[in-house]
mmCIF file of C-alpha atoms and ligand atoms in Angstrom:
data_model
loop_
_atom_site.group_PDB
_atom_site.id
_atom_site.type_symbol
_atom_site.label_atom_id
_atom_site.label_comp_id
_atom_site.label_asym_id
_atom_site.label_seq_id
_atom_site.Cartn_x
_atom_site.Cartn_y
_atom_site.Cartn_z
ATOM 1 C CA UNK A 1 19.949 2.723 -13.163
ATOM 2 C CA UNK A 2 19.854 -0.295 -10.851
ATOM 3 C CA UNK A 3 18.272 0.264 -7.434
ATOM 4 C CA UNK A 4 18.457 -1.946 -4.351
ATOM 5 C CA UNK A 5 15.217 -1.626 -2.341
ATOM 6 C CA UNK A 6 14.925 -2.431 1.372
ATOM 7 C CA UNK A 7 11.592 -2.586 3.265
ATOM 8 C CA UNK A 8 11.008 -3.358 6.960
ATOM 9 C CA UNK A 9 8.327 -0.887 8.094
ATOM 10 C CA UNK A 10 5.798 -3.389 9.437
ATOM 11 C CA UNK A 11 5.500 -7.181 9.291
ATOM 12 C CA UNK A 12 7.180 -7.895 5.951
ATOM 13 C CA UNK A 13 10.941 -7.970 5.434
ATOM 14 C CA UNK A 14 11.705 -7.412 1.766
ATOM 15 C CA UNK A 15 14.628 -6.898 -0.603
ATOM 16 C CA UNK A 16 14.417 -6.105 -4.320
ATOM 17 C CA UNK A 17 16.529 -5.160 -7.314
ATOM 18 C CA UNK A 18 14.825 -2.885 -9.827
ATOM 19 C CA UNK A 19 16.177 -1.599 -13.128
ATOM 20 C CA UNK A 20 14.882 1.800 -14.221
ATOM 21 C CA UNK A 21 15.198 3.313 -17.680
ATOM 22 C CA UNK A 22 13.489 6.627 -18.391
ATOM 23 C CA UNK A 23 9.940 6.263 -17.092
ATOM 24 C CA UNK A 24 9.963 2.467 -17.161
ATOM 25 C CA UNK A 25 10.745 0.073 -14.338
ATOM 26 C CA UNK A 26 11.581 -3.604 -14.441
ATOM 27 C CA UNK A 27 11.670 -5.830 -11.355
ATOM 28 C CA UNK A 28 14.760 -8.066 -11.512
ATOM 29 C CA UNK A 29 14.376 -9.697 -8.092
ATOM 30 C CA UNK A 30 11.846 -9.230 -5.312
ATOM 31 C CA UNK A 31 11.956 -11.397 -2.204
ATOM 32 C CA UNK A 32 9.625 -11.093 0.772
ATOM 33 C CA UNK A 33 9.616 -12.772 4.151
ATOM 34 C CA UNK A 34 6.193 -12.380 5.743
ATOM 35 C CA UNK A 35 5.684 -12.486 9.505
ATOM 36 C CA UNK A 36 1.913 -12.977 9.342
ATOM 37 C CA UNK A 37 2.112 -16.399 11.041
ATOM 38 C CA UNK A 38 4.342 -15.022 13.788
ATOM 39 C CA UNK A 39 1.796 -12.330 14.751
ATOM 40 C CA UNK A 40 -1.361 -14.408 14.257
ATOM 41 C CA UNK A 41 -1.257 -15.601 17.863
ATOM 42 C CA UNK A 42 -1.434 -11.955 19.041
ATOM 43 C CA UNK A 43 -4.242 -10.938 16.634
ATOM 44 C CA UNK A 44 -2.097 -8.096 15.274
ATOM 45 C CA UNK A 45 1.496 -6.957 14.768
ATOM 46 C CA UNK A 46 3.699 -6.674 17.881
ATOM 47 C CA UNK A 47 6.434 -4.084 17.099
ATOM 48 C CA UNK A 48 9.357 -5.563 19.059
ATOM 49 C CA UNK A 49 8.620 -9.077 17.821
ATOM 50 C CA UNK A 50 8.525 -7.708 14.266
ATOM 51 C CA UNK A 51 11.860 -5.898 14.663
ATOM 52 C CA UNK A 52 13.617 -9.005 15.970
ATOM 53 C CA UNK A 53 12.367 -11.090 13.067
ATOM 54 C CA UNK A 54 13.559 -8.417 10.595
ATOM 55 C CA UNK A 55 17.064 -8.699 12.104
ATOM 56 C CA UNK A 56 16.977 -12.501 11.783
ATOM 57 C CA UNK A 57 15.922 -12.640 8.135
ATOM 58 C CA UNK A 58 17.263 -9.504 6.435
ATOM 59 C CA UNK A 59 20.812 -10.768 5.696
ATOM 60 C CA UNK A 60 19.670 -14.149 4.361
ATOM 61 C CA UNK A 61 17.193 -12.222 2.170
ATOM 62 C CA UNK A 62 20.028 -10.139 0.684
ATOM 63 C CA UNK A 63 21.694 -13.414 -0.310
ATOM 64 C CA UNK A 64 18.445 -14.874 -1.621
ATOM 65 C CA UNK A 65 17.917 -11.817 -3.811
ATOM 66 C CA UNK A 66 21.405 -12.313 -5.259
ATOM 67 C CA UNK A 67 22.728 -8.961 -4.062
ATOM 68 C CA UNK A 68 26.505 -9.044 -4.617
ATOM 69 C CA UNK A 69 28.451 -8.694 -1.359
ATOM 70 C CA UNK A 70 30.576 -5.923 -2.839
ATOM 71 C CA UNK A 71 27.548 -4.030 -4.206
ATOM 72 C CA UNK A 72 28.780 -4.412 -7.808
ATOM 73 C CA UNK A 73 26.200 -3.281 -10.371
ATOM 74 C CA UNK A 74 24.056 -1.394 -7.845
ATOM 75 C CA UNK A 75 23.750 2.351 -8.458
ATOM 76 C CA UNK A 76 21.448 3.490 -5.645
ATOM 77 C CA UNK A 77 20.192 2.108 -2.311
ATOM 78 C CA UNK A 78 16.588 2.945 -1.358
ATOM 79 C CA UNK A 79 15.209 2.117 2.074
ATOM 80 C CA UNK A 80 11.841 2.791 3.706
ATOM 81 C CA UNK A 81 12.488 5.534 6.274
ATOM 82 C CA UNK A 82 8.804 5.946 7.332
ATOM 83 C CA UNK A 83 5.975 5.833 8.151
ATOM 84 C CA UNK A 84 5.745 2.593 10.123
ATOM 85 C CA UNK A 85 6.748 0.943 13.385
ATOM 86 C CA UNK A 86 9.887 2.696 14.583
ATOM 87 C CA UNK A 87 11.710 -0.404 15.871
ATOM 88 C CA UNK A 88 10.944 -2.238 12.622
ATOM 89 C CA UNK A 89 11.911 0.701 10.377
ATOM 90 C CA UNK A 90 15.293 1.044 12.115
ATOM 91 C CA UNK A 91 16.414 -2.420 10.996
ATOM 92 C CA UNK A 92 16.097 -1.535 7.302
ATOM 93 C CA UNK A 93 17.357 2.028 7.735
ATOM 94 C CA UNK A 94 20.533 0.929 9.534
ATOM 95 C CA UNK A 95 21.177 -1.734 6.879
ATOM 96 C CA UNK A 96 20.700 0.815 4.091
ATOM 97 C CA UNK A 97 23.021 3.325 5.745
ATOM 98 C CA UNK A 98 25.682 0.699 6.385
ATOM 99 C CA UNK A 99 25.641 -0.618 2.804
ATOM 100 C CA UNK A 100 25.673 2.924 1.381
ATOM 101 C CA UNK A 101 28.692 3.799 3.513
ATOM 102 C CA UNK A 102 30.503 0.500 2.842
ATOM 103 C CA UNK A 103 29.925 0.515 -0.914
ATOM 104 C CA UNK A 104 30.127 4.283 -1.264
ATOM 105 C CA UNK A 105 26.759 4.434 -3.065
ATOM 106 C CA UNK A 106 24.048 7.113 -2.894
ATOM 107 C CA UNK A 107 21.204 6.519 -0.429
ATOM 108 C CA UNK A 108 17.514 7.417 -0.624
ATOM 109 C CA UNK A 109 15.266 7.326 2.460
ATOM 110 C CA UNK A 110 11.943 6.567 0.780
ATOM 111 C CA UNK A 111 8.418 7.127 2.040
ATOM 112 C CA UNK A 112 6.514 3.828 2.333
ATOM 113 C CA UNK A 113 3.328 5.421 0.950
ATOM 114 C CA UNK A 114 5.246 6.807 -2.012
ATOM 115 C CA UNK A 115 6.344 3.217 -2.554
ATOM 116 C CA UNK A 116 2.721 2.062 -2.716
ATOM 117 C CA UNK A 117 1.991 4.807 -5.279
ATOM 118 C CA UNK A 118 4.892 3.647 -7.455
ATOM 119 C CA UNK A 119 3.789 -0.001 -7.250
ATOM 120 C CA UNK A 120 1.447 1.009 -10.100
ATOM 121 C CA UNK A 121 4.416 1.879 -12.341
ATOM 122 C CA UNK A 122 5.567 -1.688 -12.944
ATOM 123 C CA UNK A 123 4.967 -3.365 -16.266
ATOM 124 C CA UNK A 124 1.572 -4.998 -16.253
ATOM 125 C CA UNK A 125 -0.124 -2.620 -13.798
ATOM 126 C CA UNK A 126 -1.689 -0.562 -16.577
ATOM 127 C CA UNK A 127 -3.934 -1.758 -19.349
ATOM 128 C CA UNK A 128 -2.006 -2.668 -22.497
ATOM 129 C CA UNK A 129 1.270 -1.923 -20.726
ATOM 130 C CA UNK A 130 0.709 1.841 -20.670
ATOM 131 C CA UNK A 131 2.698 3.874 -18.137
ATOM 132 C CA UNK A 132 0.860 6.164 -15.699
ATOM 133 C CA UNK A 133 0.477 9.791 -16.735
ATOM 134 C CA UNK A 134 0.228 13.021 -14.733
ATOM 135 C CA UNK A 135 -1.862 14.378 -13.165
ATOM 136 C CA UNK A 136 -2.572 11.017 -11.533
ATOM 137 C CA UNK A 137 -5.205 10.458 -8.859
ATOM 138 C CA UNK A 138 -4.228 7.694 -6.442
ATOM 139 C CA UNK A 139 -6.424 5.792 -4.010
ATOM 140 C CA UNK A 140 -4.079 4.233 -1.465
ATOM 141 C CA UNK A 141 -5.812 1.658 0.708
ATOM 142 C CA UNK A 142 -3.905 -0.539 3.151
ATOM 143 C CA UNK A 143 -4.036 -1.828 6.708
ATOM 144 C CA UNK A 144 -2.712 1.469 8.035
ATOM 145 C CA UNK A 145 -3.779 4.037 5.415
ATOM 146 C CA UNK A 146 -6.722 5.237 3.369
ATOM 147 C CA UNK A 147 -5.703 8.264 1.343
ATOM 148 C CA UNK A 148 -6.605 10.049 -1.871
ATOM 149 C CA UNK A 149 -3.452 11.597 -3.280
ATOM 150 C CA UNK A 150 -2.979 13.816 -6.308
ATOM 151 C CA UNK A 151 0.360 13.203 -8.032
ATOM 152 C CA UNK A 152 1.120 16.290 -10.119
ATOM 153 C CA UNK A 153 4.507 14.884 -11.122
ATOM 154 C CA UNK A 154 7.268 12.699 -9.690
ATOM 155 C CA UNK A 155 7.740 13.694 -6.049
ATOM 156 C CA UNK A 156 5.002 16.347 -6.263
ATOM 157 C CA UNK A 157 1.998 15.214 -4.205
ATOM 158 C CA UNK A 158 -1.075 16.761 -2.594
ATOM 159 C CA UNK A 159 -3.220 14.993 -0.016
ATOM 160 C CA UNK A 160 -6.862 15.362 -1.083
ATOM 161 C CA UNK A 161 -8.384 13.288 1.705
ATOM 162 C CA UNK A 162 -7.743 10.585 4.262
ATOM 163 C CA UNK A 163 -9.505 8.487 6.865
ATOM 164 C CA UNK A 164 -10.493 10.221 10.085
ATOM 165 C CA UNK A 165 -10.337 6.979 12.062
ATOM 166 C CA UNK A 166 -9.796 3.390 10.866
ATOM 167 C CA UNK A 167 -8.110 2.529 7.575
ATOM 168 C CA UNK A 168 -10.099 0.484 5.053
ATOM 169 C CA UNK A 169 -7.917 -2.607 5.576
ATOM 170 C CA UNK A 170 -8.172 -2.146 9.334
ATOM 171 C CA UNK A 171 -11.989 -2.225 9.027
ATOM 172 C CA UNK A 172 -11.742 -5.540 7.130
ATOM 173 C CA UNK A 173 -9.363 -6.876 9.800
ATOM 174 C CA UNK A 174 -11.543 -5.762 12.735
ATOM 175 C CA UNK A 175 -14.788 -7.111 11.246
ATOM 176 C CA UNK A 176 -12.994 -10.406 10.563
ATOM 177 C CA UNK A 177 -11.794 -10.570 14.155
ATOM 178 C CA UNK A 178 -15.347 -9.882 15.400
ATOM 179 C CA UNK A 179 -16.706 -12.892 13.479
ATOM 180 C CA UNK A 180 -13.779 -15.138 14.416
ATOM 181 C CA UNK A 181 -11.851 -15.099 11.125
ATOM 182 C CA UNK A 182 -8.025 -15.062 11.316
ATOM 183 C CA UNK A 183 -5.741 -12.063 10.656
ATOM 184 C CA UNK A 184 -5.429 -10.525 8.073
ATOM 185 C CA UNK A 185 -9.165 -10.380 7.515
ATOM 186 C CA UNK A 186 -9.391 -8.797 4.048
ATOM 187 C CA UNK A 187 -8.695 -11.941 1.990
ATOM 188 C CA UNK A 188 -10.994 -14.026 4.254
ATOM 189 C CA UNK A 189 -13.909 -11.608 4.008
ATOM 190 C CA UNK A 190 -13.611 -11.171 0.237
ATOM 191 C CA UNK A 191 -13.507 -14.968 -0.218
ATOM 192 C CA UNK A 192 -16.649 -15.522 1.889
ATOM 193 C CA UNK A 193 -18.368 -12.567 0.187
ATOM 194 C CA UNK A 194 -18.304 -14.464 -3.108
ATOM 195 C CA UNK A 195 -21.035 -16.751 -1.752
ATOM 196 C CA UNK A 196 -23.145 -14.012 -0.122
ATOM 197 C CA UNK A 197 -25.647 -11.355 -1.155
ATOM 198 C CA UNK A 198 -24.277 -7.807 -1.177
ATOM 199 C CA UNK A 199 -27.786 -6.366 -0.643
ATOM 200 C CA UNK A 200 -28.673 -8.665 2.281
ATOM 201 C CA UNK A 201 -27.924 -6.035 4.940
ATOM 202 C CA UNK A 202 -28.196 -2.257 4.413
ATOM 203 C CA UNK A 203 -25.004 -1.128 6.163
ATOM 204 C CA UNK A 204 -24.293 2.632 6.248
ATOM 205 C CA UNK A 205 -22.003 4.242 3.633
ATOM 206 C CA UNK A 206 -20.117 6.562 6.037
ATOM 207 C CA UNK A 207 -19.391 10.086 4.753
ATOM 208 C CA UNK A 208 -20.384 9.194 1.192
ATOM 209 C CA UNK A 209 -22.105 12.597 0.779
ATOM 210 C CA UNK A 210 -19.807 14.623 3.050
ATOM 211 C CA UNK A 211 -18.673 16.834 0.177
ATOM 212 C CA UNK A 212 -14.992 16.373 1.008
ATOM 213 C CA UNK A 213 -12.582 13.530 0.247
ATOM 214 C CA UNK A 214 -12.204 12.195 3.788
ATOM 215 C CA UNK A 215 -13.264 8.746 4.941
ATOM 216 C CA UNK A 216 -14.475 7.136 8.161
ATOM 217 C CA UNK A 217 -14.758 3.383 8.707
ATOM 218 C CA UNK A 218 -15.025 3.040 12.453
ATOM 219 C CA UNK A 219 -18.835 3.527 12.443
ATOM 220 C CA UNK A 220 -19.239 0.835 9.794
ATOM 221 C CA UNK A 221 -17.333 -1.602 11.985
ATOM 222 C CA UNK A 222 -19.699 -0.709 14.851
ATOM 223 C CA UNK A 223 -22.743 -1.153 12.561
ATOM 224 C CA UNK A 224 -21.571 -4.707 11.834
ATOM 225 C CA UNK A 225 -21.236 -5.431 15.566
ATOM 226 C CA UNK A 226 -24.690 -3.939 16.291
ATOM 227 C CA UNK A 227 -26.272 -5.974 13.479
ATOM 228 C CA UNK A 228 -24.659 -9.177 14.737
ATOM 229 C CA UNK A 229 -25.842 -8.538 18.289
ATOM 230 C CA UNK A 230 -29.438 -8.137 17.057
ATOM 231 C CA UNK A 231 -29.275 -10.920 14.421
ATOM 232 C CA UNK A 232 -26.715 -13.484 15.606
ATOM 233 C CA UNK A 233 -27.910 -16.011 13.025
ATOM 234 C CA UNK A 234 -26.988 -13.828 10.002
ATOM 235 C CA UNK A 235 -25.262 -16.017 7.395
ATOM 236 C CA UNK A 236 -21.549 -15.069 7.362
ATOM 237 C CA UNK A 237 -21.302 -14.823 3.543
ATOM 238 C CA UNK A 238 -24.191 -12.299 3.500
ATOM 239 C CA UNK A 239 -22.562 -10.273 6.260
ATOM 240 C CA UNK A 240 -19.188 -10.279 4.450
ATOM 241 C CA UNK A 241 -20.709 -9.400 1.060
ATOM 242 C CA UNK A 242 -22.811 -6.549 2.488
ATOM 243 C CA UNK A 243 -19.911 -5.132 4.504
ATOM 244 C CA UNK A 244 -17.507 -5.358 1.545
ATOM 245 C CA UNK A 245 -20.039 -3.632 -0.709
ATOM 246 C CA UNK A 246 -20.410 -0.739 1.755
ATOM 247 C CA UNK A 247 -16.625 -0.201 1.906
ATOM 248 C CA UNK A 248 -16.234 -0.434 -1.879
ATOM 249 C CA UNK A 249 -19.169 1.933 -2.522
ATOM 250 C CA UNK A 250 -17.607 4.628 -0.334
ATOM 251 C CA UNK A 251 -14.070 4.191 -1.725
ATOM 252 C CA UNK A 252 -15.280 4.304 -5.327
ATOM 253 C CA UNK A 253 -17.729 7.209 -4.800
ATOM 254 C CA UNK A 254 -15.055 9.384 -3.173
ATOM 255 C CA UNK A 255 -12.431 8.540 -5.777
ATOM 256 C CA UNK A 256 -14.849 9.394 -8.598
ATOM 257 C CA UNK A 257 -15.824 12.672 -6.884
ATOM 258 C CA UNK A 258 -12.133 13.572 -6.619
ATOM 259 C CA UNK A 259 -11.645 12.609 -10.276
ATOM 260 C CA UNK A 260 -14.420 14.991 -11.353
ATOM 261 C CA UNK A 261 -12.538 17.768 -9.565
ATOM 262 C CA UNK A 262 -8.941 17.060 -10.667
ATOM 263 C CA UNK A 263 -9.589 15.496 -14.116
ATOM 264 C CA UNK A 264 -6.721 12.986 -13.888
ATOM 265 C CA UNK A 265 -4.902 11.488 -16.875
ATOM 266 C CA UNK A 266 -4.479 8.290 -14.836
ATOM 267 C CA UNK A 267 -6.247 6.749 -11.846
ATOM 268 C CA UNK A 268 -4.114 4.550 -9.582
ATOM 269 C CA UNK A 269 -5.219 1.981 -7.012
ATOM 270 C CA UNK A 270 -2.623 0.648 -4.567
ATOM 271 C CA UNK A 271 -2.002 -0.824 -1.102
ATOM 272 C CA UNK A 272 -3.011 -4.167 0.376
ATOM 273 C CA UNK A 273 -6.758 -3.605 -0.127
ATOM 274 C CA UNK A 274 -6.089 -3.114 -3.866
ATOM 275 C CA UNK A 275 -6.033 -6.933 -3.951
ATOM 276 C CA UNK A 276 -9.803 -6.814 -3.421
ATOM 277 C CA UNK A 277 -11.384 -7.955 -6.693
ATOM 278 C CA UNK A 278 -14.671 -6.094 -6.214
ATOM 279 C CA UNK A 279 -12.832 -2.813 -5.539
ATOM 280 C CA UNK A 280 -10.492 -3.252 -8.518
ATOM 281 C CA UNK A 281 -13.224 -4.136 -10.959
ATOM 282 C CA UNK A 282 -15.732 -1.510 -9.764
ATOM 283 C CA UNK A 283 -13.184 1.308 -9.863
ATOM 284 C CA UNK A 284 -11.797 0.153 -13.215
ATOM 285 C CA UNK A 285 -15.316 0.095 -14.705
ATOM 286 C CA UNK A 286 -16.307 3.483 -13.253
ATOM 287 C CA UNK A 287 -13.136 5.171 -14.539
ATOM 288 C CA UNK A 288 -13.663 3.644 -17.993
ATOM 289 C CA UNK A 289 -17.294 4.827 -18.027
ATOM 290 C CA UNK A 290 -16.832 8.375 -16.712
ATOM 291 C CA UNK A 291 -13.313 9.171 -17.981
ATOM 292 C CA UNK A 292 -12.687 7.016 -21.060
ATOM 293 C CA UNK A 293 -9.549 9.018 -21.911
ATOM 294 C CA UNK A 294 -7.951 8.290 -18.488
ATOM 295 C CA UNK A 295 -5.875 5.155 -17.901
ATOM 296 C CA UNK A 296 -6.408 2.878 -14.888
ATOM 297 C CA UNK A 297 -3.524 1.198 -13.062
ATOM 298 C CA UNK A 298 -3.526 -1.354 -10.253
ATOM 299 C CA UNK A 299 -0.507 -3.465 -9.309
ATOM 300 C CA UNK A 300 -0.370 -7.197 -9.866
ATOM 301 C CA UNK A 301 -1.270 -9.120 -6.675
ATOM 302 C CA UNK A 302 2.366 -9.629 -5.586
ATOM 303 C CA UNK A 303 2.877 -5.848 -5.562
ATOM 304 C CA UNK A 304 -0.287 -4.878 -3.647
ATOM 305 C CA UNK A 305 1.050 -5.945 -0.247
ATOM 306 C CA UNK A 306 4.271 -4.575 1.209
ATOM 307 C CA UNK A 307 7.327 -5.288 -0.917
ATOM 308 C CA UNK A 308 10.737 -3.759 -1.620
ATOM 309 C CA UNK A 309 10.328 -3.390 -5.401
ATOM 310 C CA UNK A 310 7.962 -0.468 -4.817
ATOM 311 C CA UNK A 311 10.514 1.127 -2.469
ATOM 312 C CA UNK A 312 13.213 0.752 -5.120
ATOM 313 C CA UNK A 313 10.783 2.331 -7.621
ATOM 314 C CA UNK A 314 10.180 5.337 -5.358
ATOM 315 C CA UNK A 315 13.954 5.522 -4.817
ATOM 316 C CA UNK A 316 14.561 5.475 -8.571
ATOM 317 C CA UNK A 317 12.422 8.549 -9.232
ATOM 318 C CA UNK A 318 13.953 10.382 -6.258
ATOM 319 C CA UNK A 319 17.424 9.518 -7.518
ATOM 320 C CA UNK A 320 16.482 10.815 -10.989
ATOM 321 C CA UNK A 321 15.679 14.128 -9.301
ATOM 322 C CA UNK A 322 18.948 14.054 -7.318
ATOM 323 C CA UNK A 323 17.158 13.865 -3.963
ATOM 324 C CA UNK A 324 19.528 11.789 -1.823
ATOM 325 C CA UNK A 325 19.987 11.339 1.924
ATOM 326 C CA UNK A 326 23.121 11.327 4.040
ATOM 327 C CA UNK A 327 24.090 7.786 5.141
ATOM 328 C CA UNK A 328 25.537 9.253 8.337
ATOM 329 C CA UNK A 329 22.410 11.021 9.465
ATOM 330 C CA UNK A 330 19.273 9.385 7.973
ATOM 331 C CA UNK A 331 16.851 8.445 10.774
ATOM 332 C CA UNK A 332 13.656 6.400 10.707
ATOM 333 C CA UNK A 333 10.583 8.616 11.012
ATOM 334 C CA UNK A 334 7.532 6.608 12.174
ATOM 335 C CA UNK A 335 5.190 9.528 11.385
ATOM 336 C CA UNK A 336 6.643 10.545 8.011
ATOM 337 C CA UNK A 337 4.071 12.396 5.896
ATOM 338 C CA UNK A 338 3.644 12.001 2.166
ATOM 339 C CA UNK A 339 2.107 15.354 1.414
ATOM 340 C CA UNK A 340 0.238 18.291 2.858
ATOM 341 C CA UNK A 341 -3.357 19.225 2.100
ATOM 342 C CA UNK A 342 -3.549 21.596 -0.863
HETATM 343 O O1 KG4 B 1 -0.376 -2.759 2.261
HETATM 344 P P1 KG4 B 1 -0.516 -3.851 3.250
HETATM 345 O O2 KG4 B 1 0.104 -5.168 2.947
HETATM 346 O O3 KG4 B 1 0.058 -3.447 4.628
HETATM 347 C C1 KG4 B 1 -0.021 -2.173 5.138
HETATM 348 O O4 KG4 B 1 0.872 -1.340 4.802
HETATM 349 O O5 KG4 B 1 -0.993 -1.922 5.884
HETATM 350 O O6 KG4 B 1 -2.103 -4.034 3.510
HETATM 351 C C2 KG4 B 1 -2.605 -5.036 4.336
HETATM 352 C C3 KG4 B 1 -4.111 -4.876 4.432
HETATM 353 C C4 KG4 B 1 -4.757 -5.723 5.528
HETATM 354 O O7 KG4 B 1 -5.609 -4.889 6.289
HETATM 355 C C5 KG4 B 1 -5.548 -6.748 4.740
HETATM 356 O O8 KG4 B 1 -6.700 -7.212 5.422
HETATM 357 C C6 KG4 B 1 -5.912 -5.984 3.496
HETATM 358 O O9 KG4 B 1 -4.744 -5.249 3.198
HETATM 359 N N1 KG4 B 1 -6.276 -6.871 2.373
HETATM 360 C C7 KG4 B 1 -7.513 -6.907 1.824
HETATM 361 C C8 KG4 B 1 -7.486 -7.918 0.822
HETATM 362 N N2 KG4 B 1 -6.224 -8.443 0.801
HETATM 363 C C9 KG4 B 1 -5.506 -7.784 1.755
HETATM 364 N N3 KG4 B 1 -8.628 -6.200 2.088
HETATM 365 C C10 KG4 B 1 -9.742 -6.479 1.370
HETATM 366 N N4 KG4 B 1 -9.789 -7.424 0.404
HETATM 367 C C11 KG4 B 1 -8.698 -8.166 0.105
HETATM 368 N N5 KG4 B 1 -8.771 -9.099 -0.852
HETATM 369 ZN ZN1 ZN B 2 2.061 -0.848 3.113
#
């Protein structure tokens, strides 16, 4: 089954063609047009500016991805229907609906977060090419989300915990902004952290012993600001390394606590913050130590940030289950939920 994926929920416009066979997925084409430079001047993403850029680039991207104008060879169209910025989402959703109607192909309105989960299904995400197994415990960490999700099967999710305030990526971005580093801050902070001491500053590990699987990062951001006000001469690499260590400690501790409860066959790490080397390596090592029988999966760097291959992947498994949407009535849902609490 060949799936066309369309993504426009935030500041990346993306188109992909993915071939699915059984439980395996192969990315044929994946093209992304990032708007990071466009929004840099504003220090964050401006929704209407994002939507206009999506309109400008989405048709050229279809051509660049080699999508045939008559839809030949495409079996299913999958488009991100939510969550995200409503004006941005609408661009992709209307394109998906139009192509589905024109080509008379089935349409799937995919959940963006489900896409991030399935970014760990591509070849190369697991050790020795192994596919993920159920039950799978997923840590999803991006600029907008920090969630622990239990995947009992395809399309069968339970939300174990989430952030009560800032997302992990958002904390990286806000700390970066505070010290004058450009947006997005995650890559900048992790690069500087390489030259710093992670034990230089004892930042708090918020909610690490809360007994549930929720997170909170807004206090950590404040702790960084308070420390800087009192010690303005703190070396930036030490600050970055200590902050990064605090975030990673909490993310890993909570994921391992959840793993002890649900005993997963696979542990998945996804979302933009999954590009963080310290997080990847710490979680990989902890899973290997505590659950040697479980497999660990994290996407290759090009699939950690927003892309359309992961949307096509989510669409593939929905299509396998016959869960399609009506091209006449699908609407973008900026607050779409992935799952309820168990
Ligand atoms: O998934 P994504 O591309 O967009 C959202 O859906 O939010 O995630 C972007 C986020 C940004 O907050 C960015 O700072 C963070 O991922 N990020 C990182 C790293 N690379 C990207 N955070 C920490 N370390 C990194 N190496
Ligand atoms: Zn995302």
